[in-house]
Short mmCIF file of C-alpha atoms in Angstrom, two decimals:
data_model
loop_
_atom_site.label_atom_id
_atom_site.label_comp_id
_atom_site.label_asym_id
_atom_site.label_seq_id
_atom_site.Cartn_x
_atom_site.Cartn_y
_atom_site.Cartn_z
CA MET A 1 83.55 -57.28 57.33
CA ALA A 2 79.93 -55.77 57.39
CA TYR A 3 78.92 -54.86 60.79
CA LYS A 4 74.67 -55.41 61.41
CA TYR A 5 73.69 -53.39 64.72
CA GLU A 6 72.14 -55.17 67.66
CA PRO A 7 71.43 -53.43 70.37
CA LYS A 8 72.01 -54.61 73.74
CA GLY A 9 70.50 -54.00 76.71
CA PRO A 10 66.63 -52.76 77.56
CA VAL A 11 68.07 -49.04 77.15
CA ALA A 12 69.52 -49.05 73.81
CA ARG A 13 66.68 -51.33 72.47
CA VAL A 14 64.10 -48.27 73.59
CA ILE A 15 66.52 -45.54 72.08
CA HIS A 16 67.00 -47.82 69.24
CA GLU A 17 62.87 -47.84 68.52
CA PHE A 18 62.31 -44.13 69.87
CA GLU A 19 65.16 -43.53 67.00
CA GLU A 20 63.35 -45.91 64.14
CA THR A 21 59.87 -44.23 65.40
CA MET A 22 60.47 -40.61 65.16
CA ILE A 23 61.66 -41.75 61.06
CA ALA A 24 58.72 -43.16 60.75
CA LEU A 25 57.23 -40.83 62.27
CA LEU A 26 59.08 -37.92 60.02
CA MET A 27 58.02 -39.86 57.05
CA GLY A 28 54.63 -40.58 57.54
CA LEU A 29 53.49 -36.69 58.34
CA MET A 30 55.11 -35.57 55.43
CA THR A 31 53.72 -38.29 53.66
CA LEU A 32 50.23 -37.07 55.89
CA VAL A 33 50.56 -32.86 54.79
CA THR A 34 51.58 -33.81 51.07
CA PHE A 35 48.54 -35.94 50.64
CA ILE A 36 45.79 -33.84 52.34
CA ASN A 37 46.73 -30.79 50.54
CA VAL A 38 47.40 -32.38 46.81
CA ILE A 39 43.24 -34.00 48.03
CA LEU A 40 42.11 -30.06 49.02
CA ARG A 41 43.95 -28.13 45.86
CA TYR A 42 42.20 -30.45 43.48
CA ALA A 43 39.00 -31.71 44.70
CA PHE A 44 37.96 -28.85 47.20
CA ASN A 45 40.54 -25.80 45.51
CA SER A 46 41.72 -24.88 48.57
CA GLN A 47 45.05 -25.64 50.31
CA LEU A 48 46.61 -25.61 54.34
CA ILE A 49 48.48 -22.82 53.91
CA TRP A 50 51.24 -23.99 56.11
CA GLY A 51 51.46 -27.47 54.83
CA LEU A 52 54.91 -26.53 52.20
CA GLU A 53 56.86 -25.36 55.09
CA LEU A 54 55.75 -27.87 57.35
CA THR A 55 56.63 -30.06 55.43
CA LEU A 56 59.70 -28.83 54.27
CA ILE A 57 60.61 -28.74 58.50
CA LEU A 58 60.31 -31.90 58.36
CA PHE A 59 62.38 -33.27 55.61
CA ALA A 60 65.19 -31.38 57.23
CA TRP A 61 64.79 -32.75 60.52
CA LEU A 62 63.65 -35.42 58.87
CA VAL A 63 67.82 -36.23 56.97
CA LEU A 64 69.91 -34.16 59.89
CA PHE A 65 68.06 -37.50 63.01
CA GLY A 66 68.61 -40.34 60.35
CA ILE A 67 72.59 -38.54 59.78
CA SER A 68 73.00 -40.04 62.51
CA TYR A 69 70.73 -43.53 62.53
CA GLY A 70 72.74 -44.10 59.62
CA PHE A 71 76.22 -43.83 61.03
CA LYS A 72 74.86 -46.10 64.13
CA THR A 73 73.47 -48.90 61.78
CA THR A 74 76.48 -48.46 59.56
CA ALA A 75 73.61 -47.46 56.72
CA HIS A 76 75.47 -45.30 54.30
CA LEU A 77 76.76 -45.59 51.04
CA GLY A 78 81.05 -44.67 50.18
CA VAL A 79 83.24 -45.67 47.87
CA ASP A 80 85.05 -48.56 48.61
CA VAL A 81 86.69 -50.11 45.99
CA LEU A 82 90.38 -49.24 46.96
CA ILE A 83 89.79 -49.80 50.45
CA ASN A 84 88.72 -53.35 50.11
CA ALA A 85 92.21 -54.05 48.10
CA VAL A 86 94.05 -53.19 50.45
CA PRO A 87 94.98 -56.17 53.22
CA ARG A 88 92.03 -56.28 56.65
CA LYS A 89 94.41 -54.18 58.78
CA ALA A 90 95.30 -51.16 56.65
CA ARG A 91 91.13 -51.58 55.93
CA ILE A 92 90.66 -50.30 59.63
CA ALA A 93 93.93 -47.86 59.59
CA ILE A 94 91.73 -46.26 57.05
CA GLY A 95 88.77 -47.01 58.60
CA ILE A 96 89.53 -45.13 61.66
CA THR A 97 91.72 -41.84 60.07
CA ALA A 98 87.87 -41.35 58.07
CA GLY A 99 86.60 -41.59 61.37
CA LEU A 100 88.89 -39.56 63.43
CA LEU A 101 88.36 -36.49 60.91
CA SER A 102 84.59 -37.83 60.83
CA ILE A 103 84.70 -36.89 64.55
CA LEU A 104 86.47 -33.71 63.59
CA TYR A 105 84.26 -32.48 61.24
CA ALA A 106 81.04 -33.19 63.87
CA VAL A 107 82.32 -31.51 66.37
CA LEU A 108 82.76 -27.79 63.62
CA LEU A 109 79.03 -29.06 62.19
CA LEU A 110 78.01 -28.85 66.34
CA LYS A 111 79.28 -25.74 67.34
CA GLY A 112 78.15 -24.04 63.73
CA ALA A 113 75.16 -25.65 64.65
CA TRP A 114 74.94 -24.44 67.78
CA ASP A 115 75.32 -20.87 66.94
CA TYR A 116 72.80 -20.36 64.79
CA TRP A 117 70.43 -22.03 66.40
CA ALA A 118 71.05 -20.48 70.50
CA PRO A 119 69.98 -16.10 69.99
CA PHE A 120 66.63 -18.15 68.48
CA ALA A 121 66.48 -20.08 71.97
CA GLY A 122 67.85 -16.52 73.80
CA PHE A 123 70.58 -18.85 74.66
CA ASP A 124 74.80 -16.99 73.58
CA ALA A 125 76.40 -18.20 71.06
CA THR A 126 80.18 -19.51 71.34
CA THR A 127 83.40 -17.30 70.74
CA GLY A 128 86.20 -18.83 68.10
CA ARG A 129 86.70 -19.35 65.08
CA TRP A 130 87.09 -23.35 64.83
CA PHE A 131 86.29 -24.44 68.48
CA PRO A 132 84.50 -22.85 71.61
CA THR A 133 86.57 -20.86 73.07
CA GLY A 134 83.79 -19.00 75.15
CA PHE A 135 80.45 -17.44 75.30
CA ALA A 136 79.22 -14.16 73.05
CA ASN A 137 76.80 -12.38 74.05
CA SER A 138 74.75 -12.37 71.54
CA ARG A 139 71.44 -10.69 70.74
CA ASP A 140 68.16 -12.41 71.70
CA GLN A 141 65.84 -13.28 68.82
CA GLY A 142 63.51 -15.51 70.20
CA TRP A 143 60.29 -13.24 69.06
CA TYR A 144 61.49 -14.32 65.31
CA GLU A 145 58.94 -16.28 64.28
CA THR A 146 57.74 -19.13 60.77
CA GLU A 147 56.44 -18.31 57.92
CA GLN A 148 52.49 -20.02 58.83
CA ILE A 149 52.88 -23.00 61.09
CA PRO A 150 50.56 -22.58 63.56
CA ILE A 151 51.85 -23.45 67.41
CA PRO A 152 49.46 -26.73 68.16
CA PHE A 153 51.02 -27.40 72.12
CA ALA A 154 52.75 -25.24 74.61
CA LYS A 155 51.92 -22.34 73.89
CA GLU A 156 52.82 -20.14 76.52
CA TRP A 157 54.78 -22.03 77.65
CA LEU A 158 57.75 -20.70 74.55
CA GLU A 159 55.80 -17.40 75.37
CA ALA A 160 56.55 -16.84 79.24
CA ASN A 161 60.37 -18.91 78.92
CA PHE A 162 61.36 -17.66 75.47
CA ASN A 163 59.44 -14.58 74.23
CA MET A 164 58.82 -12.36 77.88
CA GLY A 165 56.32 -13.74 78.25
CA GLU A 166 54.50 -11.86 74.39
CA ALA A 167 52.51 -13.89 72.30
CA TYR A 168 53.74 -15.48 69.62
CA GLU A 169 51.44 -15.57 66.29
CA LYS A 170 53.03 -18.09 64.40
CA MET A 171 54.78 -21.13 65.73
CA PRO A 172 59.10 -19.70 67.40
CA ARG A 173 62.20 -20.48 64.26
CA LEU A 174 64.01 -22.27 67.98
CA VAL A 175 61.33 -25.84 67.12
CA PRO A 176 62.64 -26.45 64.08
CA TYR A 177 65.54 -24.63 63.91
CA PHE A 178 66.32 -27.04 67.65
CA ILE A 179 66.99 -30.38 65.27
CA LEU A 180 69.87 -28.84 64.01
CA PRO A 181 72.35 -28.59 67.17
CA PHE A 182 70.27 -32.04 68.26
CA GLY A 183 71.14 -33.34 65.03
CA MET A 184 75.07 -33.39 65.48
CA LEU A 185 75.50 -34.28 69.22
CA LEU A 186 73.47 -36.84 67.85
CA MET A 187 76.22 -37.77 64.71
CA LEU A 188 78.90 -36.54 67.20
CA VAL A 189 78.61 -39.14 69.74
CA ARG A 190 77.36 -41.95 66.70
CA LEU A 191 80.46 -41.00 65.12
CA ILE A 192 82.48 -41.69 68.22
CA GLN A 193 81.04 -44.56 68.37
CA ALA A 194 81.44 -46.20 65.26
CA THR A 195 85.05 -45.12 64.84
CA ALA A 196 85.14 -46.85 68.59
CA ARG A 197 84.36 -49.91 66.57
CA LEU A 198 86.78 -50.14 64.93
CA PHE A 199 89.37 -50.66 67.27
CA THR A 200 87.67 -52.74 69.19
CA GLY A 201 87.40 -54.98 65.94
CA GLU A 202 83.87 -54.71 65.63
CA ALA A 203 84.19 -53.01 62.35
CA GLU A 204 86.44 -52.63 59.82
CA SER A 205 84.55 -49.08 57.96
CA ILE A 206 82.13 -46.69 58.78
CA ILE A 207 80.57 -47.28 55.55
CA VAL A 208 79.64 -50.22 53.79
CA SER A 209 77.03 -50.53 50.20
CA HIS A 210 74.37 -52.46 51.09
CA GLU A 211 73.10 -52.26 48.00
CA ALA A 212 77.00 -54.20 46.50
CA GLU A 213 76.71 -56.79 49.21
CA ASP A 214 73.25 -58.11 48.70
CA ALA A 215 74.36 -57.99 44.40
CA VAL A 216 77.14 -60.06 45.28
CA GLU A 217 75.18 -62.74 47.52
CA GLU A 218 72.78 -63.32 45.02
CA ALA A 219 75.20 -63.54 42.55
CA GLY A 220 76.53 -65.81 44.77
CA ALA A 221 73.90 -68.11 44.69
CA ALA A 222 72.93 -68.36 41.22
CA LEU A 223 75.90 -69.44 40.98
CA LYS A 224 75.30 -72.50 43.27
CA LYS A 225 72.18 -73.02 42.22
CA GLU A 226 74.16 -73.03 38.10
CA VAL A 227 76.86 -75.83 39.76
#
């Protein structure tokens, strides 16, 4: 049984539209920056010096932001040949086990993402090797900047809150790196929701092969026509 996500309620619809808008915006900005750089390079022998770095950051945001969206809409592909060969109850049990293990993995990723990002924002990383046991006295690294990307907005606010009033010449790394804890938190939330659907019987797995389903439907439709 394939699960198709449908937002329930106005809040869910707003969040869903925001996520889809963000994904489209990130893809559009990547395309636009790359296109402008190609035109500048071949037509004017020039370039946006920060174009490549920005494109890499946008791609990272797209991937990390899209992971949670994929779990929400059951868009992630997986090998389900053996899973589909067992009875429905066994499929659900395997799916729940996979979901719980994925939640555990997401917790570990969230801890690592926070510990990496926190010093760049002047916050403390957590203690504990696997799970947070407290907060360490981390060295403030809020002054670290990107290589070339300028600050398009909120420059004074960033300087006052994250760099003790000192001026930034380029965008601080805390801004692009923010997607690490945010994306991992979103992934954790979506995995919990996906696993909950397995418990309630709304779905049988946290993955689905849309290409395989489409191929089966097309083959079935063609067979019916021949018959």
